Each structure stands twice: as structure tokens, then as C-alpha cells.
Amino acid sequence: MSIAHIFLWATAAIWGFAFVAQSVGMESLGPHSFNAMRFLLATLSLLPLLFIFKPKKTENTRKLWLGGLAAGSCLFLGFTCQQIGLQYTTAGNAGFITSMYIVFVPILGLMLGHKTEKHTWVGVGLALIGLYSLTVGPNLSINKGDAIELLGTFFWTGHVLLIGYLSRYVSALPLSIVQFSVATILATITAFTLETPTLEGIKMAWWPLVYAGVASSGIAFTLQTLGQKNVSPSISALILSSEAVFAVLGGWIFMEEILSTRALIGCGFILTGMIISQWPRKAITAEVAVS
């Protein structure tokens, strides 16, 4: 295993354990107040990286700002659903349901005219079976938190497709800073409209905020960038999808969350589906294909 692979595994672990930090942080802050502070810290943590990873391409200013506005809005809506949903479901469930964007992307991409491989559909099918097992209870009832997390997954799917399009025209780091700035503004407005954030609450949630805002944004972004320089997109996506497994481990270790046998089977199907949908293949030229 190369150092690049280690960087990607570390990124997945940081992202997975962030679900625990988000849950703990809401013991003293409302979901919107937590997100506002998290986005602010994320923006501030990314700014120094501009001096480390200087953009090589000339930026398309219009696409940077309009794209950043759209991506930041998706980011805000996705994290809003994620944070609110965590009040009613476990970190493990939230992690696996959120990771479903990996298999939803090909479905939405098909509507946009993107080509989807046959093995991807097999992965999508298995993941959907797992999602049903994980979230649907007796009488076809769905836990409120799981339903909110699932709604957020559609915003994550839109975000991935937006980033995929924008990455052809603008550098990743400036785009990340713009989208986190937009998310900060939207979350701050929402927090002061629907909640009453206090300095005392922010102080009590300081460490979860630092982890969610700095570690899972600034640090993880750096590790992801360094790792993906020397690892194919397919393998990168495969490793990063293990974020869901780390979310379950984090919930079990730090919050004593225990999944039922049915939920574990569901997680297994989802994980298998994600692996199959992202598994790299060799093209005729023996080069690794990009999924």
C-alpha cells in the first residue's frame, strides 16, 4: 500500500468519524447553528491551502462564482438534512444512507446522457436492496431520521454531478472556498432565523466543531488531493466510500450504537453495491478505466 492510498484511507476515516462529532455537537447547538460554525471553520481552514496548492489553470470567473453558488447551495441543503436527520437516527445509519450518493449518481447521470456500465447497475441494485433493509421497518414505515438523511442524499448526488462538471473549468480549491462561503452565509441566516445560537453553546461544542469544520474539510481535503494525484479515480472512489464503515465504527466505539441484524445485513448490501459499482476495470489497452 502506497502513501497515496494511506492518505485516502485517512480521508475516509476522518469523514466517517465526523458523523459522531456532528451528533455530539448538537448536544449544545442546534443543527443550523452547528452547520454555520462548521462551514465558517471549513472556509477559514481552506484559505491557507491556496498558498500550498496554487491553482494551475486560469479560472473561469463566471463559472467559479455561479458554480460555487449552486454547489454551495447543494452543500448547505445536504448538510442541513444530514444534521437534522442525525437527531433521529444513528451515526452509522446516517453514514451508510449518505454514501448512497455513490450509486445514485449513475442513475441521475443517465438522465443527463452519461454512459453507465452494466456492473454499475448491479451495484445500484444491491445498494437499493440494502437501503430497504436498513431503513424500511414493519408496515413499510421509515424512520424519520433515515427519511431526512435519504432526502439529503439527493442533494449530495446533485453536488457530485455539479463538481464533476465544474472541475473541467475551475480549480478544486477556489471552488471549495466559494461553495463553503456560500454555505456559511445560508446556514448563518437560517440559524439566526430558526434558532438562538449562543457563545456558550459554541464553546461547549468547540471540539466537535473543530473536527467537523477543520479536520473533515481542511485536513481531509489536503489528504484527498495528495492521495488522488497518484491513485486512479475508480480506486479513489472505492476507498472513499468506506467512509460509511468508519461512521458505523465511530458510532459503536464512541456512542455505544448497536445495529440490529437486519440493519447490518442492509449495510452489507449497500457496501457490496458501492464496491461493485466503483470497482475498476482494465480496458483493452490494459489501462485502468475511469468509472
PDB file of C-alpha atoms in Angstrom:
ATOM      1  CA  MET A   1       0.000   0.000   0.000  1.00  0.00           C
ATOM      2  CA  SER A   2       1.458   3.337  -1.077  1.00  0.00           C
ATOM      3  CA  ILE A   3       1.425   6.573   0.919  1.00  0.00           C
ATOM      4  CA  ALA A   4      -1.221   7.898  -1.512  1.00  0.00           C
ATOM      5  CA  HIS A   5      -3.551   5.022  -0.578  1.00  0.00           C
ATOM      6  CA  ILE A   6      -2.938   5.728   3.113  1.00  0.00           C
ATOM      7  CA  PHE A   7      -3.903   9.375   2.564  1.00  0.00           C
ATOM      8  CA  LEU A   8      -7.217   8.282   1.011  1.00  0.00           C
ATOM      9  CA  TRP A   9      -7.966   5.784   3.779  1.00  0.00           C
ATOM     10  CA  ALA A  10      -7.243   8.522   6.327  1.00  0.00           C
ATOM     11  CA  THR A  11      -9.644  10.825   4.473  1.00  0.00           C
ATOM     12  CA  ALA A  12     -12.401   8.205   4.592  1.00  0.00           C
ATOM     13  CA  ALA A  13     -11.810   7.650   8.318  1.00  0.00           C
ATOM     14  CA  ILE A  14     -11.929  11.377   9.076  1.00  0.00           C
ATOM     15  CA  TRP A  15     -15.160  11.777   7.124  1.00  0.00           C
ATOM     16  CA  GLY A  16     -16.729   8.712   8.753  1.00  0.00           C
ATOM     17  CA  PHE A  17     -15.926   9.757  12.324  1.00  0.00           C
ATOM     18  CA  ALA A  18     -17.276  13.239  11.538  1.00  0.00           C
ATOM     19  CA  PHE A  19     -20.794  11.802  11.905  1.00  0.00           C
ATOM     20  CA  VAL A  20     -20.016  11.194  15.577  1.00  0.00           C
ATOM     21  CA  ALA A  21     -18.711  14.752  16.001  1.00  0.00           C
ATOM     22  CA  GLN A  22     -21.866  16.097  14.359  1.00  0.00           C
ATOM     23  CA  SER A  23     -24.092  14.097  16.724  1.00  0.00           C
ATOM     24  CA  VAL A  24     -22.168  15.131  19.825  1.00  0.00           C
ATOM     25  CA  GLY A  25     -22.051  18.781  18.735  1.00  0.00           C
ATOM     26  CA  MET A  26     -25.847  19.003  18.730  1.00  0.00           C
ATOM     27  CA  GLU A  27     -25.950  18.357  22.475  1.00  0.00           C
ATOM     28  CA  SER A  28     -25.279  22.079  22.913  1.00  0.00           C
ATOM     29  CA  LEU A  29     -26.000  23.608  19.473  1.00  0.00           C
ATOM     30  CA  GLY A  30     -28.943  23.448  17.093  1.00  0.00           C
ATOM     31  CA  PRO A  31     -28.338  21.799  13.703  1.00  0.00           C
ATOM     32  CA  HIS A  32     -28.275  25.089  11.771  1.00  0.00           C
ATOM     33  CA  SER A  33     -26.010  26.844  14.287  1.00  0.00           C
ATOM     34  CA  PHE A  34     -23.638  23.866  14.205  1.00  0.00           C
ATOM     35  CA  ASN A  35     -23.531  23.955  10.404  1.00  0.00           C
ATOM     36  CA  ALA A  36     -22.959  27.719  10.307  1.00  0.00           C
ATOM     37  CA  MET A  37     -19.898  27.427  12.551  1.00  0.00           C
ATOM     38  CA  ARG A  38     -18.715  24.296  10.788  1.00  0.00           C
ATOM     39  CA  PHE A  39     -18.860  25.953   7.363  1.00  0.00           C
ATOM     40  CA  LEU A  40     -17.094  29.063   8.680  1.00  0.00           C
ATOM     41  CA  LEU A  41     -14.250  26.993  10.138  1.00  0.00           C
ATOM     42  CA  ALA A  42     -14.080  24.958   6.916  1.00  0.00           C
ATOM     43  CA  THR A  43     -13.740  28.136   4.835  1.00  0.00           C
ATOM     44  CA  LEU A  44     -11.020  29.523   7.113  1.00  0.00           C
ATOM     45  CA  SER A  45      -9.147  26.194   7.134  1.00  0.00           C
ATOM     46  CA  LEU A  46      -9.111  26.053   3.316  1.00  0.00           C
ATOM     47  CA  LEU A  47      -7.804  29.596   2.756  1.00  0.00           C
ATOM     48  CA  PRO A  48      -4.168  28.790   3.761  1.00  0.00           C
ATOM     49  CA  LEU A  49      -4.180  25.914   1.263  1.00  0.00           C
ATOM     50  CA  LEU A  50      -4.315  28.467  -1.570  1.00  0.00           C
ATOM     51  CA  PHE A  51      -0.640  29.174  -0.840  1.00  0.00           C
ATOM     52  CA  ILE A  52       0.209  25.448  -0.763  1.00  0.00           C
ATOM     53  CA  PHE A  53      -1.818  24.213  -3.749  1.00  0.00           C
ATOM     54  CA  LYS A  54      -1.676  27.167  -6.137  1.00  0.00           C
ATOM     55  CA  PRO A  55      -4.219  26.709  -8.961  1.00  0.00           C
ATOM     56  CA  LYS A  56      -2.503  25.840 -12.230  1.00  0.00           C
ATOM     57  CA  LYS A  57      -5.371  26.631 -14.581  1.00  0.00           C
ATOM     58  CA  THR A  58      -6.747  30.068 -15.425  1.00  0.00           C
ATOM     59  CA  GLU A  59     -10.068  30.378 -13.651  1.00  0.00           C
ATOM     60  CA  ASN A  60     -13.345  30.902 -15.486  1.00  0.00           C
ATOM     61  CA  THR A  61     -14.613  33.592 -13.115  1.00  0.00           C
ATOM     62  CA  ARG A  62     -18.262  33.337 -14.149  1.00  0.00           C
ATOM     63  CA  LYS A  63     -18.359  29.567 -13.732  1.00  0.00           C
ATOM     64  CA  LEU A  64     -16.419  29.808 -10.455  1.00  0.00           C
ATOM     65  CA  TRP A  65     -18.964  32.131  -8.828  1.00  0.00           C
ATOM     66  CA  LEU A  66     -22.171  30.786 -10.394  1.00  0.00           C
ATOM     67  CA  GLY A  67     -20.987  27.207  -9.969  1.00  0.00           C
ATOM     68  CA  GLY A  68     -19.837  27.933  -6.427  1.00  0.00           C
ATOM     69  CA  LEU A  69     -23.263  29.399  -5.647  1.00  0.00           C
ATOM     70  CA  ALA A  70     -25.036  26.289  -6.968  1.00  0.00           C
ATOM     71  CA  ALA A  71     -22.605  23.852  -5.319  1.00  0.00           C
ATOM     72  CA  GLY A  72     -22.684  25.798  -2.056  1.00  0.00           C
ATOM     73  CA  SER A  73     -26.487  25.656  -2.049  1.00  0.00           C
ATOM     74  CA  CYS A  74     -26.401  21.872  -2.540  1.00  0.00           C
ATOM     75  CA  LEU A  75     -23.766  21.616   0.189  1.00  0.00           C
ATOM     76  CA  PHE A  76     -25.948  23.643   2.560  1.00  0.00           C
ATOM     77  CA  LEU A  77     -29.081  21.592   1.825  1.00  0.00           C
ATOM     78  CA  GLY A  78     -27.205  18.286   2.024  1.00  0.00           C
ATOM     79  CA  PHE A  79     -25.596  19.087   5.370  1.00  0.00           C
ATOM     80  CA  THR A  80     -28.862  20.548   6.691  1.00  0.00           C
ATOM     81  CA  CYS A  81     -30.656  17.254   6.014  1.00  0.00           C
ATOM     82  CA  GLN A  82     -27.711  15.317   7.401  1.00  0.00           C
ATOM     83  CA  GLN A  83     -27.543  17.341  10.605  1.00  0.00           C
ATOM     84  CA  ILE A  84     -31.309  17.358  11.256  1.00  0.00           C
ATOM     85  CA  GLY A  85     -31.539  13.640  10.439  1.00  0.00           C
ATOM     86  CA  LEU A  86     -28.838  12.814  12.995  1.00  0.00           C
ATOM     87  CA  GLN A  87     -31.235  13.958  15.721  1.00  0.00           C
ATOM     88  CA  TYR A  88     -33.465  10.970  14.928  1.00  0.00           C
ATOM     89  CA  THR A  89     -31.125   8.243  13.668  1.00  0.00           C
ATOM     90  CA  THR A  90     -27.714   6.747  14.405  1.00  0.00           C
ATOM     91  CA  ALA A  91     -24.360   7.914  13.054  1.00  0.00           C
ATOM     92  CA  GLY A  92     -23.989   4.516  11.364  1.00  0.00           C
ATOM     93  CA  ASN A  93     -27.317   4.744   9.540  1.00  0.00           C
ATOM     94  CA  ALA A  94     -26.583   8.335   8.532  1.00  0.00           C
ATOM     95  CA  GLY A  95     -23.178   7.348   7.151  1.00  0.00           C
ATOM     96  CA  PHE A  96     -24.475   4.494   5.008  1.00  0.00           C
ATOM     97  CA  ILE A  97     -27.537   6.372   3.736  1.00  0.00           C
ATOM     98  CA  THR A  98     -25.411   9.412   2.852  1.00  0.00           C
ATOM     99  CA  SER A  99     -22.987   7.168   0.953  1.00  0.00           C
ATOM    100  CA  MET A 100     -25.837   6.094  -1.316  1.00  0.00           C
ATOM    101  CA  TYR A 101     -24.984   9.109  -3.489  1.00  0.00           C
ATOM    102  CA  ILE A 102     -22.263   6.916  -4.972  1.00  0.00           C
ATOM    103  CA  VAL A 103     -24.931   4.705  -6.573  1.00  0.00           C
ATOM    104  CA  PHE A 104     -27.497   7.466  -7.177  1.00  0.00           C
ATOM    105  CA  VAL A 105     -25.033   9.453  -9.303  1.00  0.00           C
ATOM    106  CA  PRO A 106     -25.146   6.956 -12.227  1.00  0.00           C
ATOM    107  CA  ILE A 107     -28.966   6.984 -12.165  1.00  0.00           C
ATOM    108  CA  LEU A 108     -29.205  10.765 -12.418  1.00  0.00           C
ATOM    109  CA  GLY A 109     -26.250  10.793 -14.802  1.00  0.00           C
ATOM    110  CA  LEU A 110     -28.198   8.512 -17.152  1.00  0.00           C
ATOM    111  CA  MET A 111     -30.937  11.152 -17.364  1.00  0.00           C
ATOM    112  CA  LEU A 112     -28.259  13.667 -18.338  1.00  0.00           C
ATOM    113  CA  GLY A 113     -26.975  11.442 -21.118  1.00  0.00           C
ATOM    114  CA  HIS A 114     -23.995   9.947 -19.271  1.00  0.00           C
ATOM    115  CA  LYS A 115     -22.923   6.395 -20.094  1.00  0.00           C
ATOM    116  CA  THR A 116     -23.342   3.832 -17.312  1.00  0.00           C
ATOM    117  CA  GLU A 117     -21.593   0.436 -17.276  1.00  0.00           C
ATOM    118  CA  LYS A 118     -23.542  -2.812 -16.687  1.00  0.00           C
ATOM    119  CA  HIS A 119     -21.673  -3.657 -13.486  1.00  0.00           C
ATOM    120  CA  THR A 120     -22.715  -0.268 -12.093  1.00  0.00           C
ATOM    121  CA  TRP A 121     -26.389  -1.268 -12.356  1.00  0.00           C
ATOM    122  CA  VAL A 122     -25.656  -4.483 -10.453  1.00  0.00           C
ATOM    123  CA  GLY A 123     -24.092  -2.374  -7.701  1.00  0.00           C
ATOM    124  CA  VAL A 124     -27.059   0.024  -7.725  1.00  0.00           C
ATOM    125  CA  GLY A 125     -29.489  -2.889  -7.360  1.00  0.00           C
ATOM    126  CA  LEU A 126     -27.642  -4.394  -4.395  1.00  0.00           C
ATOM    127  CA  ALA A 127     -27.316  -0.988  -2.719  1.00  0.00           C
ATOM    128  CA  LEU A 128     -31.054  -0.344  -3.088  1.00  0.00           C
ATOM    129  CA  ILE A 129     -31.831  -3.737  -1.515  1.00  0.00           C
ATOM    130  CA  GLY A 130     -29.520  -2.780   1.337  1.00  0.00           C
ATOM    131  CA  LEU A 131     -31.155   0.624   1.700  1.00  0.00           C
ATOM    132  CA  TYR A 132     -34.561  -1.055   2.001  1.00  0.00           C
ATOM    133  CA  SER A 133     -33.273  -3.466   4.639  1.00  0.00           C
ATOM    134  CA  LEU A 134     -31.556  -0.681   6.589  1.00  0.00           C
ATOM    135  CA  THR A 135     -34.344   1.899   6.593  1.00  0.00           C
ATOM    136  CA  VAL A 136     -37.752   0.283   5.981  1.00  0.00           C
ATOM    137  CA  GLY A 137     -39.414  -1.192   9.047  1.00  0.00           C
ATOM    138  CA  PRO A 138     -42.688  -3.065   9.682  1.00  0.00           C
ATOM    139  CA  ASN A 139     -45.700  -1.940   7.604  1.00  0.00           C
ATOM    140  CA  LEU A 140     -43.276  -0.223   5.194  1.00  0.00           C
ATOM    141  CA  SER A 141     -42.574   2.507   7.767  1.00  0.00           C
ATOM    142  CA  ILE A 142     -39.394   4.576   7.535  1.00  0.00           C
ATOM    143  CA  ASN A 143     -37.667   6.170  10.498  1.00  0.00           C
ATOM    144  CA  LYS A 144     -37.953   9.981  10.381  1.00  0.00           C
ATOM    145  CA  GLY A 145     -34.196  10.483  10.626  1.00  0.00           C
ATOM    146  CA  ASP A 146     -33.470   7.939   7.888  1.00  0.00           C
ATOM    147  CA  ALA A 147     -36.003   9.630   5.604  1.00  0.00           C
ATOM    148  CA  ILE A 148     -34.364  13.033   6.137  1.00  0.00           C
ATOM    149  CA  GLU A 149     -30.906  11.539   5.517  1.00  0.00           C
ATOM    150  CA  LEU A 150     -32.214   9.948   2.309  1.00  0.00           C
ATOM    151  CA  LEU A 151     -33.586  13.307   1.150  1.00  0.00           C
ATOM    152  CA  GLY A 152     -30.131  14.797   1.754  1.00  0.00           C
ATOM    153  CA  THR A 153     -28.576  12.105  -0.417  1.00  0.00           C
ATOM    154  CA  PHE A 154     -30.273  13.607  -3.480  1.00  0.00           C
ATOM    155  CA  PHE A 155     -28.592  16.946  -2.750  1.00  0.00           C
ATOM    156  CA  TRP A 156     -25.234  15.134  -2.394  1.00  0.00           C
ATOM    157  CA  THR A 157     -25.889  13.464  -5.741  1.00  0.00           C
ATOM    158  CA  GLY A 158     -26.546  16.830  -7.373  1.00  0.00           C
ATOM    159  CA  HIS A 159     -23.433  18.201  -5.698  1.00  0.00           C
ATOM    160  CA  VAL A 160     -21.230  15.415  -7.093  1.00  0.00           C
ATOM    161  CA  LEU A 161     -22.540  15.965 -10.619  1.00  0.00           C
ATOM    162  CA  LEU A 162     -22.070  19.732 -10.308  1.00  0.00           C
ATOM    163  CA  ILE A 163     -18.497  19.345  -9.101  1.00  0.00           C
ATOM    164  CA  GLY A 164     -17.794  16.862 -11.885  1.00  0.00           C
ATOM    165  CA  TYR A 165     -18.931  19.428 -14.444  1.00  0.00           C
ATOM    166  CA  LEU A 166     -17.260  22.458 -12.840  1.00  0.00           C
ATOM    167  CA  SER A 167     -13.921  20.697 -12.312  1.00  0.00           C
ATOM    168  CA  ARG A 168     -13.337  20.923 -16.080  1.00  0.00           C
ATOM    169  CA  TYR A 169     -13.351  24.712 -15.920  1.00  0.00           C
ATOM    170  CA  VAL A 170     -12.172  25.779 -12.437  1.00  0.00           C
ATOM    171  CA  SER A 171      -9.647  24.563  -9.876  1.00  0.00           C
ATOM    172  CA  ALA A 172     -10.895  22.486  -6.960  1.00  0.00           C
ATOM    173  CA  LEU A 173      -9.570  24.643  -4.131  1.00  0.00           C
ATOM    174  CA  PRO A 174     -11.026  28.039  -5.190  1.00  0.00           C
ATOM    175  CA  LEU A 175     -14.323  26.285  -5.916  1.00  0.00           C
ATOM    176  CA  SER A 176     -14.308  24.667  -2.456  1.00  0.00           C
ATOM    177  CA  ILE A 177     -13.681  28.018  -0.780  1.00  0.00           C
ATOM    178  CA  VAL A 178     -16.505  29.700  -2.719  1.00  0.00           C
ATOM    179  CA  GLN A 179     -19.007  26.914  -2.040  1.00  0.00           C
ATOM    180  CA  PHE A 180     -18.170  26.757   1.683  1.00  0.00           C
ATOM    181  CA  SER A 181     -18.501  30.547   1.867  1.00  0.00           C
ATOM    182  CA  VAL A 182     -21.952  30.344   0.264  1.00  0.00           C
ATOM    183  CA  ALA A 183     -22.942  27.537   2.658  1.00  0.00           C
ATOM    184  CA  THR A 184     -21.703  29.628   5.607  1.00  0.00           C
ATOM    185  CA  ILE A 185     -23.927  32.556   4.634  1.00  0.00           C
ATOM    186  CA  LEU A 186     -27.008  30.383   4.062  1.00  0.00           C
ATOM    187  CA  ALA A 187     -26.539  28.415   7.305  1.00  0.00           C
ATOM    188  CA  THR A 188     -25.917  31.600   9.325  1.00  0.00           C
ATOM    189  CA  ILE A 189     -29.120  33.216   8.021  1.00  0.00           C
ATOM    190  CA  THR A 190     -31.059  30.017   8.791  1.00  0.00           C
ATOM    191  CA  ALA A 191     -29.521  29.705  12.270  1.00  0.00           C
ATOM    192  CA  PHE A 192     -30.463  33.242  13.314  1.00  0.00           C
ATOM    193  CA  THR A 193     -33.926  32.818  11.790  1.00  0.00           C
ATOM    194  CA  LEU A 194     -34.845  29.466  13.334  1.00  0.00           C
ATOM    195  CA  GLU A 195     -32.529  29.179  16.357  1.00  0.00           C
ATOM    196  CA  THR A 196     -30.853  31.257  19.024  1.00  0.00           C
ATOM    197  CA  PRO A 197     -27.135  30.458  18.826  1.00  0.00           C
ATOM    198  CA  THR A 198     -25.098  31.423  21.894  1.00  0.00           C
ATOM    199  CA  LEU A 199     -21.381  31.793  22.572  1.00  0.00           C
ATOM    200  CA  GLU A 200     -21.760  29.368  25.460  1.00  0.00           C
ATOM    201  CA  GLY A 201     -23.226  26.746  23.143  1.00  0.00           C
ATOM    202  CA  ILE A 202     -20.395  27.274  20.660  1.00  0.00           C
ATOM    203  CA  LYS A 203     -17.806  26.894  23.438  1.00  0.00           C
ATOM    204  CA  MET A 204     -19.408  23.654  24.634  1.00  0.00           C
ATOM    205  CA  ALA A 205     -19.391  22.256  21.089  1.00  0.00           C
ATOM    206  CA  TRP A 206     -15.899  23.542  20.310  1.00  0.00           C
ATOM    207  CA  TRP A 207     -14.137  20.220  19.731  1.00  0.00           C
ATOM    208  CA  PRO A 208     -16.879  18.668  17.571  1.00  0.00           C
ATOM    209  CA  LEU A 209     -16.929  21.909  15.566  1.00  0.00           C
ATOM    210  CA  VAL A 210     -13.149  21.886  15.081  1.00  0.00           C
ATOM    211  CA  TYR A 211     -13.261  18.254  13.991  1.00  0.00           C
ATOM    212  CA  ALA A 212     -16.210  18.692  11.617  1.00  0.00           C
ATOM    213  CA  GLY A 213     -15.045  22.070  10.304  1.00  0.00           C
ATOM    214  CA  VAL A 214     -11.265  21.766  10.171  1.00  0.00           C
ATOM    215  CA  ALA A 215     -10.407  18.052  10.175  1.00  0.00           C
ATOM    216  CA  SER A 216     -13.117  16.850   7.770  1.00  0.00           C
ATOM    217  CA  SER A 217     -12.648  19.865   5.486  1.00  0.00           C
ATOM    218  CA  GLY A 218      -9.177  21.420   5.525  1.00  0.00           C
ATOM    219  CA  ILE A 219      -7.175  18.353   6.593  1.00  0.00           C
ATOM    220  CA  ALA A 220      -9.265  15.800   4.692  1.00  0.00           C
ATOM    221  CA  PHE A 221      -9.266  18.000   1.567  1.00  0.00           C
ATOM    222  CA  THR A 222      -5.455  18.140   1.667  1.00  0.00           C
ATOM    223  CA  LEU A 223      -5.111  14.373   2.151  1.00  0.00           C
ATOM    224  CA  GLN A 224      -7.651  13.676  -0.594  1.00  0.00           C
ATOM    225  CA  THR A 225      -5.853  15.987  -3.022  1.00  0.00           C
ATOM    226  CA  LEU A 226      -2.462  14.429  -2.273  1.00  0.00           C
ATOM    227  CA  GLY A 227      -3.866  10.900  -2.495  1.00  0.00           C
ATOM    228  CA  GLN A 228      -5.774  11.334  -5.754  1.00  0.00           C
ATOM    229  CA  LYS A 229      -2.689  12.669  -7.510  1.00  0.00           C
ATOM    230  CA  ASN A 230      -1.280   9.129  -7.664  1.00  0.00           C
ATOM    231  CA  VAL A 231      -4.383   6.921  -7.467  1.00  0.00           C
ATOM    232  CA  SER A 232      -6.928   6.291 -10.234  1.00  0.00           C
ATOM    233  CA  PRO A 233     -10.403   7.841  -9.852  1.00  0.00           C
ATOM    234  CA  SER A 234     -12.049   4.401  -9.562  1.00  0.00           C
ATOM    235  CA  ILE A 235      -9.799   3.218  -6.753  1.00  0.00           C
ATOM    236  CA  SER A 236     -10.104   6.600  -5.032  1.00  0.00           C
ATOM    237  CA  ALA A 237     -13.900   6.423  -5.071  1.00  0.00           C
ATOM    238  CA  LEU A 238     -13.740   2.840  -3.804  1.00  0.00           C
ATOM    239  CA  ILE A 239     -11.559   3.781  -0.831  1.00  0.00           C
ATOM    240  CA  LEU A 240     -13.505   6.953  -0.014  1.00  0.00           C
ATOM    241  CA  SER A 241     -16.785   5.013   0.012  1.00  0.00           C
ATOM    242  CA  SER A 242     -15.528   3.222   3.145  1.00  0.00           C
ATOM    243  CA  GLU A 243     -16.500   6.441   4.954  1.00  0.00           C
ATOM    244  CA  ALA A 244     -19.782   4.665   5.765  1.00  0.00           C
ATOM    245  CA  VAL A 245     -17.972   1.822   7.549  1.00  0.00           C
ATOM    246  CA  PHE A 246     -15.994   4.285   9.670  1.00  0.00           C
ATOM    247  CA  ALA A 247     -19.269   6.047  10.568  1.00  0.00           C
ATOM    248  CA  VAL A 248     -20.614   2.755  11.968  1.00  0.00           C
ATOM    249  CA  LEU A 249     -17.350   2.068  13.828  1.00  0.00           C
ATOM    250  CA  GLY A 250     -17.357   5.591  15.268  1.00  0.00           C
ATOM    251  CA  GLY A 251     -20.948   5.254  16.451  1.00  0.00           C
ATOM    252  CA  TRP A 252     -20.159   1.891  18.060  1.00  0.00           C
ATOM    253  CA  ILE A 253     -16.908   2.989  19.745  1.00  0.00           C
ATOM    254  CA  PHE A 254     -17.819   6.482  20.909  1.00  0.00           C
ATOM    255  CA  MET A 255     -21.625   6.437  21.198  1.00  0.00           C
ATOM    256  CA  GLU A 256     -22.328   2.775  22.002  1.00  0.00           C
ATOM    257  CA  GLU A 257     -24.629   2.483  18.987  1.00  0.00           C
ATOM    258  CA  ILE A 258     -25.601  -1.084  18.090  1.00  0.00           C
ATOM    259  CA  LEU A 259     -27.121  -2.035  14.751  1.00  0.00           C
ATOM    260  CA  SER A 260     -29.743  -4.776  14.520  1.00  0.00           C
ATOM    261  CA  THR A 261     -29.063  -7.886  12.446  1.00  0.00           C
ATOM    262  CA  ARG A 262     -31.397  -6.535   9.734  1.00  0.00           C
ATOM    263  CA  ALA A 263     -29.534  -3.201   9.705  1.00  0.00           C
ATOM    264  CA  LEU A 264     -26.152  -4.956   9.494  1.00  0.00           C
ATOM    265  CA  ILE A 265     -27.393  -7.009   6.533  1.00  0.00           C
ATOM    266  CA  GLY A 266     -28.593  -3.793   4.900  1.00  0.00           C
ATOM    267  CA  CYS A 267     -25.207  -2.158   5.464  1.00  0.00           C
ATOM    268  CA  GLY A 268     -23.541  -5.220   3.948  1.00  0.00           C
ATOM    269  CA  PHE A 269     -25.657  -4.991   0.789  1.00  0.00           C
ATOM    270  CA  ILE A 270     -25.015  -1.250   0.476  1.00  0.00           C
ATOM    271  CA  LEU A 271     -21.261  -1.689   0.938  1.00  0.00           C
ATOM    272  CA  THR A 272     -21.184  -4.538  -1.600  1.00  0.00           C
ATOM    273  CA  GLY A 273     -23.174  -2.446  -4.057  1.00  0.00           C
ATOM    274  CA  MET A 274     -20.818   0.514  -3.649  1.00  0.00           C
ATOM    275  CA  ILE A 275     -17.769  -1.706  -4.174  1.00  0.00           C
ATOM    276  CA  ILE A 276     -19.196  -3.336  -7.312  1.00  0.00           C
ATOM    277  CA  SER A 277     -20.335  -0.004  -8.794  1.00  0.00           C
ATOM    278  CA  GLN A 278     -16.898   1.544  -8.295  1.00  0.00           C
ATOM    279  CA  TRP A 279     -14.675  -1.478  -8.973  1.00  0.00           C
ATOM    280  CA  PRO A 280     -12.013  -0.542 -11.570  1.00  0.00           C
ATOM    281  CA  ARG A 281     -11.704  -2.474 -14.807  1.00  0.00           C
ATOM    282  CA  LYS A 282      -8.946  -2.829 -17.366  1.00  0.00           C
ATOM    283  CA  ALA A 283      -9.692  -1.552 -20.808  1.00  0.00           C
ATOM    284  CA  ILE A 284      -8.476  -3.252 -23.995  1.00  0.00           C
ATOM    285  CA  THR A 285      -5.323  -1.169 -23.820  1.00  0.00           C
ATOM    286  CA  ALA A 286      -4.671  -2.582 -20.316  1.00  0.00           C
ATOM    287  CA  GLU A 287      -5.061   0.858 -18.847  1.00  0.00           C
ATOM    288  CA  VAL A 288      -7.277   1.302 -15.811  1.00  0.00           C
ATOM    289  CA  ALA A 289     -10.685   2.537 -16.903  1.00  0.00           C
ATOM    290  CA  VAL A 290     -12.225   5.529 -15.247  1.00  0.00           C
ATOM    291  CA  SER A 291     -15.686   4.842 -13.921  1.00  0.00           C
TER     292      SER A 291
END
